[in-house]
CSV table of C-alpha atoms in Angstrom, one decimal:
chain,number,residue,atom,x,y,z
J,1,GLN,CA,-134.5,51.4,131.9
J,2,LEU,CA,-131.7,51.7,129.6
J,3,GLN,CA,-132.1,53.8,126.7
J,4,LEU,CA,-129.8,54.0,123.5
J,5,GLN,CA,-129.6,56.6,120.7
J,6,GLU,CA,-127.5,56.3,117.6
J,7,SER,CA,-126.4,59.5,115.9
J,8,GLY,CA,-123.9,60.5,112.8
J,9,PRO,CA,-123.9,61.6,109.5
J,10,GLY,CA,-126.7,60.1,107.3
J,11,LEU,CA,-124.4,60.4,104.1
J,12,VAL,CA,-120.9,59.3,103.8
J,13,LYS,CA,-118.8,59.2,100.4
J,14,PRO,CA,-117.1,56.2,99.2
J,15,SER,CA,-113.7,55.2,100.6
J,16,GLU,CA,-114.3,57.4,103.5
J,17,THR,CA,-114.7,56.4,107.3
J,18,LEU,CA,-118.2,56.0,108.7
J,19,SER,CA,-118.4,57.3,112.3
J,20,LEU,CA,-121.2,56.9,114.6
J,21,THR,CA,-122.1,57.4,118.2
J,22,CYS,CA,-124.4,55.8,120.7
J,23,THR,CA,-125.5,57.7,123.7
J,24,VAL,CA,-126.6,55.7,126.7
J,25,SER,CA,-128.8,57.0,129.3
J,26,GLY,CA,-130.6,55.1,132.3
J,27,GLY,CA,-127.4,53.2,133.1
J,28,SER,CA,-123.7,53.4,133.3
J,29,ILE,CA,-121.7,52.4,130.0
J,30,SER,CA,-118.8,51.3,132.2
J,31,SER,CA,-120.9,48.8,134.2
J,32,SER,CA,-119.3,45.3,134.5
J,33,SER,CA,-122.7,43.9,134.1
J,34,TYR,CA,-123.1,44.9,130.5
J,35,TYR,CA,-121.5,44.5,127.2
J,36,TRP,CA,-122.0,46.3,123.9
J,37,GLY,CA,-122.6,45.8,120.2
J,38,TRP,CA,-123.3,47.3,116.8
J,39,ILE,CA,-125.5,45.5,114.4
J,40,ARG,CA,-126.6,46.8,110.8
J,41,GLN,CA,-129.4,46.1,108.4
J,42,PRO,CA,-129.1,47.0,104.7
J,43,PRO,CA,-132.2,48.3,103.4
J,44,GLY,CA,-134.8,45.4,102.8
J,45,LYS,CA,-132.3,42.8,104.2
J,46,GLY,CA,-131.5,40.9,107.3
J,47,LEU,CA,-129.4,41.8,110.4
J,48,GLU,CA,-125.5,41.5,110.3
J,49,TRP,CA,-123.5,41.6,113.5
J,50,ILE,CA,-120.7,44.1,113.3
J,51,GLY,CA,-118.9,43.5,116.5
J,52,ASN,CA,-119.0,43.7,120.4
J,53,PHE,CA,-117.2,45.6,123.3
J,54,PHE,CA,-116.8,44.0,126.4
J,55,TYR,CA,-116.3,45.5,130.0
J,56,SER,CA,-112.9,44.3,130.2
J,57,GLY,CA,-111.9,46.5,127.2
J,58,SER,CA,-111.8,43.5,124.6
J,59,THR,CA,-113.5,43.8,121.3
J,60,ASN,CA,-114.4,41.2,118.8
J,61,TYR,CA,-115.4,41.9,115.2
J,62,ASN,CA,-117.2,40.1,112.2
J,63,PRO,CA,-114.4,38.5,110.1
J,64,SER,CA,-116.2,39.7,106.9
J,65,LEU,CA,-115.7,43.3,107.7
J,66,LYS,CA,-111.9,42.5,107.0
J,67,SER,CA,-110.5,44.8,109.9
J,68,ARG,CA,-112.3,47.8,108.9
J,69,ALA,CA,-114.4,48.3,112.2
J,70,THR,CA,-113.4,49.8,115.3
J,71,ILE,CA,-115.6,49.9,118.4
J,72,SER,CA,-114.7,52.1,121.5
J,73,LEU,CA,-116.2,53.6,124.7
J,74,ASP,CA,-116.0,57.2,125.9
J,75,THR,CA,-117.0,56.5,129.7
J,76,SER,CA,-116.9,60.3,130.2
J,77,LYS,CA,-119.7,60.7,127.9
J,78,ASN,CA,-121.4,57.6,128.3
J,79,GLU,CA,-121.1,56.9,124.7
J,80,LEU,CA,-120.3,53.9,122.4
J,81,SER,CA,-118.9,54.7,119.1
J,82,LEU,CA,-118.2,52.8,115.7
J,83,LYS,CA,-115.8,53.5,113.1
J,84,LEU,CA,-116.1,51.8,109.6
J,85,SER,CA,-113.4,52.7,107.1
J,86,SER,CA,-113.0,52.4,103.5
J,87,VAL,CA,-116.6,52.4,103.0
J,88,THR,CA,-118.5,51.3,99.7
J,89,ALA,CA,-122.1,51.3,98.6
J,90,ALA,CA,-122.4,47.8,100.3
J,91,ASP,CA,-122.1,49.4,103.6
J,92,THR,CA,-125.2,51.4,103.1
J,93,ALA,CA,-127.5,50.3,106.1
J,94,VAL,CA,-129.5,51.1,109.4
J,95,TYR,CA,-127.1,50.9,112.0
J,96,TYR,CA,-128.1,49.9,115.4
J,97,CYS,CA,-126.2,50.0,118.7
J,98,ALA,CA,-127.4,47.3,121.5
J,99,SER,CA,-126.4,46.1,124.7
J,100,ASN,CA,-126.8,42.9,127.0
J,101,THR,CA,-127.7,43.5,130.3
J,102,LEU,CA,-129.0,39.9,131.0
J,103,MET,CA,-125.6,38.5,132.0
J,104,ALA,CA,-126.4,36.0,129.2
J,105,GLU,CA,-124.5,34.9,126.2
J,106,ALA,CA,-124.5,36.2,122.7
J,107,THR,CA,-127.7,38.4,122.9
J,108,PHE,CA,-128.9,41.8,123.0
J,109,ASP,CA,-131.9,43.1,125.1
J,110,TYR,CA,-131.9,46.7,124.6
J,111,TRP,CA,-131.4,48.3,121.1
J,112,GLY,CA,-131.4,52.0,119.8
J,113,GLN,CA,-133.8,53.0,117.2
J,114,GLY,CA,-131.2,52.8,114.5
J,115,THR,CA,-129.6,55.4,112.0
J,116,LEU,CA,-129.6,55.1,108.3
J,117,VAL,CA,-126.3,55.8,106.7
J,118,THR,CA,-126.0,55.9,103.0
J,119,VAL,CA,-122.7,55.7,101.2
J,120,SER,CA,-122.9,57.6,97.8
J,121,SER,CA,-120.8,60.2,96.3
G,1,GLN,CA,-119.0,33.9,110.7
G,2,SER,CA,-122.1,31.8,110.5
G,3,ALA,CA,-125.1,32.2,108.3
G,4,LEU,CA,-128.2,30.7,109.6
G,5,THR,CA,-130.9,29.3,107.5
G,6,GLN,CA,-134.4,30.4,107.9
G,7,PRO,CA,-137.6,29.9,105.8
G,8,PRO,CA,-138.4,33.2,104.2
G,9,SER,CA,-141.9,33.1,105.2
G,10,ALA,CA,-144.7,31.6,107.6
G,11,SER,CA,-148.2,32.2,108.2
G,12,GLY,CA,-150.9,31.1,110.5
G,13,SER,CA,-154.5,32.2,111.4
G,14,PRO,CA,-155.5,34.0,114.7
G,15,GLY,CA,-155.4,31.6,117.7
G,16,GLN,CA,-153.3,28.8,115.8
G,17,SER,CA,-149.8,28.0,116.4
G,18,VAL,CA,-146.6,28.6,114.0
G,19,THR,CA,-143.1,27.4,114.3
G,20,ILE,CA,-140.2,29.0,112.6
G,21,SER,CA,-137.0,27.0,112.2
G,22,CYS,CA,-133.3,28.2,112.4
G,23,THR,CA,-130.8,25.7,110.9
G,24,GLY,CA,-127.1,26.1,111.6
G,25,THR,CA,-124.3,23.7,112.0
G,26,SER,CA,-122.5,22.2,114.9
G,27,THR,CA,-120.0,25.1,115.3
G,28,ASP,CA,-122.9,27.6,115.9
G,29,VAL,CA,-126.5,26.5,116.7
G,30,GLY,CA,-125.6,22.8,117.5
G,31,GLY,CA,-122.5,23.6,119.4
G,32,TYR,CA,-123.8,26.1,122.0
G,33,ASN,CA,-127.2,26.7,123.8
G,34,TYR,CA,-126.9,30.4,122.9
G,35,VAL,CA,-129.6,31.0,120.3
G,36,SER,CA,-131.6,34.2,120.5
G,37,TRP,CA,-134.9,35.2,118.6
G,38,TYR,CA,-135.8,38.8,117.7
G,39,GLN,CA,-139.1,40.3,116.5
G,40,GLN,CA,-139.0,43.2,114.1
G,41,HIS,CA,-142.0,45.3,113.2
G,42,PRO,CA,-141.5,47.4,109.8
G,43,GLY,CA,-139.3,50.6,110.6
G,44,LYS,CA,-138.8,49.4,114.1
G,45,ALA,CA,-135.6,48.0,115.9
G,46,PRO,CA,-135.5,44.4,116.6
G,47,LYS,CA,-136.9,43.2,120.0
G,48,LEU,CA,-135.5,40.2,121.9
G,49,MET,CA,-138.2,37.5,122.4
G,50,ILE,CA,-136.0,34.5,123.3
G,51,TYR,CA,-132.4,34.0,124.5
G,52,GLU,CA,-130.3,31.2,125.4
G,53,VAL,CA,-132.6,28.8,123.3
G,54,SER,CA,-135.6,29.1,125.7
G,55,LYS,CA,-135.6,31.9,127.9
G,56,ARG,CA,-138.0,34.8,127.9
G,57,PRO,CA,-137.1,38.3,129.1
G,58,SER,CA,-139.3,40.0,131.3
G,59,GLY,CA,-142.6,41.3,129.4
G,60,VAL,CA,-142.5,38.7,126.5
G,61,PRO,CA,-145.7,36.9,126.6
G,62,ASP,CA,-145.6,32.9,127.4
G,63,ARG,CA,-147.1,32.4,123.9
G,64,PHE,CA,-143.6,32.4,122.7
G,65,SER,CA,-141.4,29.7,123.2
G,66,GLY,CA,-138.0,28.4,122.1
G,67,SER,CA,-136.4,25.0,121.7
G,68,LYS,CA,-133.3,23.4,119.9
G,69,SER,CA,-132.8,19.8,118.6
G,70,GLY,CA,-129.4,19.2,117.1
G,71,ASN,CA,-128.3,21.8,114.8
G,72,THR,CA,-132.0,23.5,114.4
G,73,ALA,CA,-133.5,25.9,116.7
G,74,SER,CA,-137.1,26.6,116.6
G,75,LEU,CA,-139.5,29.5,117.7
G,76,THR,CA,-143.0,28.8,118.3
G,77,VAL,CA,-145.7,31.3,118.6
G,78,SER,CA,-149.0,30.1,120.2
G,79,GLY,CA,-152.3,31.5,120.2
G,80,LEU,CA,-151.3,33.9,117.1
G,81,GLN,CA,-152.5,37.5,117.4
G,82,ALA,CA,-152.6,40.1,114.7
G,83,GLU,CA,-149.7,42.1,116.4
G,84,ASP,CA,-147.4,39.1,116.0
G,85,GLU,CA,-147.2,39.8,112.2
G,86,ALA,CA,-143.6,40.8,111.8
G,87,ASP,CA,-140.1,39.6,110.8
G,88,TYR,CA,-138.2,37.2,113.1
G,89,TYR,CA,-134.6,36.6,113.3
G,90,CYS,CA,-132.7,34.1,115.0
G,91,SER,CA,-129.0,34.4,116.2
G,92,SER,CA,-126.4,32.1,117.6
G,93,TYR,CA,-123.1,32.4,119.1
G,94,ALA,CA,-120.6,30.9,116.6
G,95,GLY,CA,-117.4,30.5,118.7
G,96,SER,CA,-114.6,32.9,119.0
G,97,ASN,CA,-116.8,35.6,120.6
G,98,SER,CA,-118.7,35.9,117.2
G,99,LEU,CA,-122.2,36.0,116.4
G,100,GLY,CA,-124.4,35.1,113.4
G,101,PHE,CA,-127.8,35.9,112.3
G,102,GLY,CA,-130.4,34.1,110.2
G,103,GLY,CA,-132.0,35.8,107.0
G,104,GLY,CA,-135.2,36.5,108.8
G,105,THR,CA,-138.7,35.0,108.5
G,106,LYS,CA,-141.8,37.2,107.5
G,107,LEU,CA,-144.7,36.0,109.8
G,108,THR,CA,-148.1,36.7,108.3
G,109,VAL,CA,-151.2,36.4,110.5
G,110,LEU,CA,-154.1,35.6,108.1
């Protein structure tokens, strides 16, 4: 049973870089059977896809983030990370990491519990 | 990046059936059989209920079913139970390895 746990600062200042980590247990983050993603949810609002990281090492991002997002893997720590630069108040949200273990397209069957990040000075 | 349209709310009495729609375009819902549905209870992470339009992950009751016609996908919950009260989100592949979500539907069990 895969388990995902997000961690990182709960408060980030405007214009700075948001950095989050997702620790994976119960499976290997370098498995060719999985891919990984980040999704966020502003308070009281809907879900927004941020991006994916595939086994091949390729990444895809939501164009609306205008190249501010970077997703990477640390296989030695079994961790997925997200960096979002030049944050504003609009980036305040609960950030979820998620994985696809179903060998299916465009879906996430395991999710972390989420971590709230507030952007404020 | 797609923006899928869902009704903001839906409701039904225990034992009844309710259907939630998710409307996109030919470049997302209509173009691929890659629609998923997620259930989210307050303060909790989303839970996958349906993937690839109509497939159920292990452990999801068969009261939940999915379908698609043209640019609109649907989630049907049969035999409504109190614990089905939650927010439901659809998502769809939108080409170029991108993903879009609907705005969410709050399901109330009366």
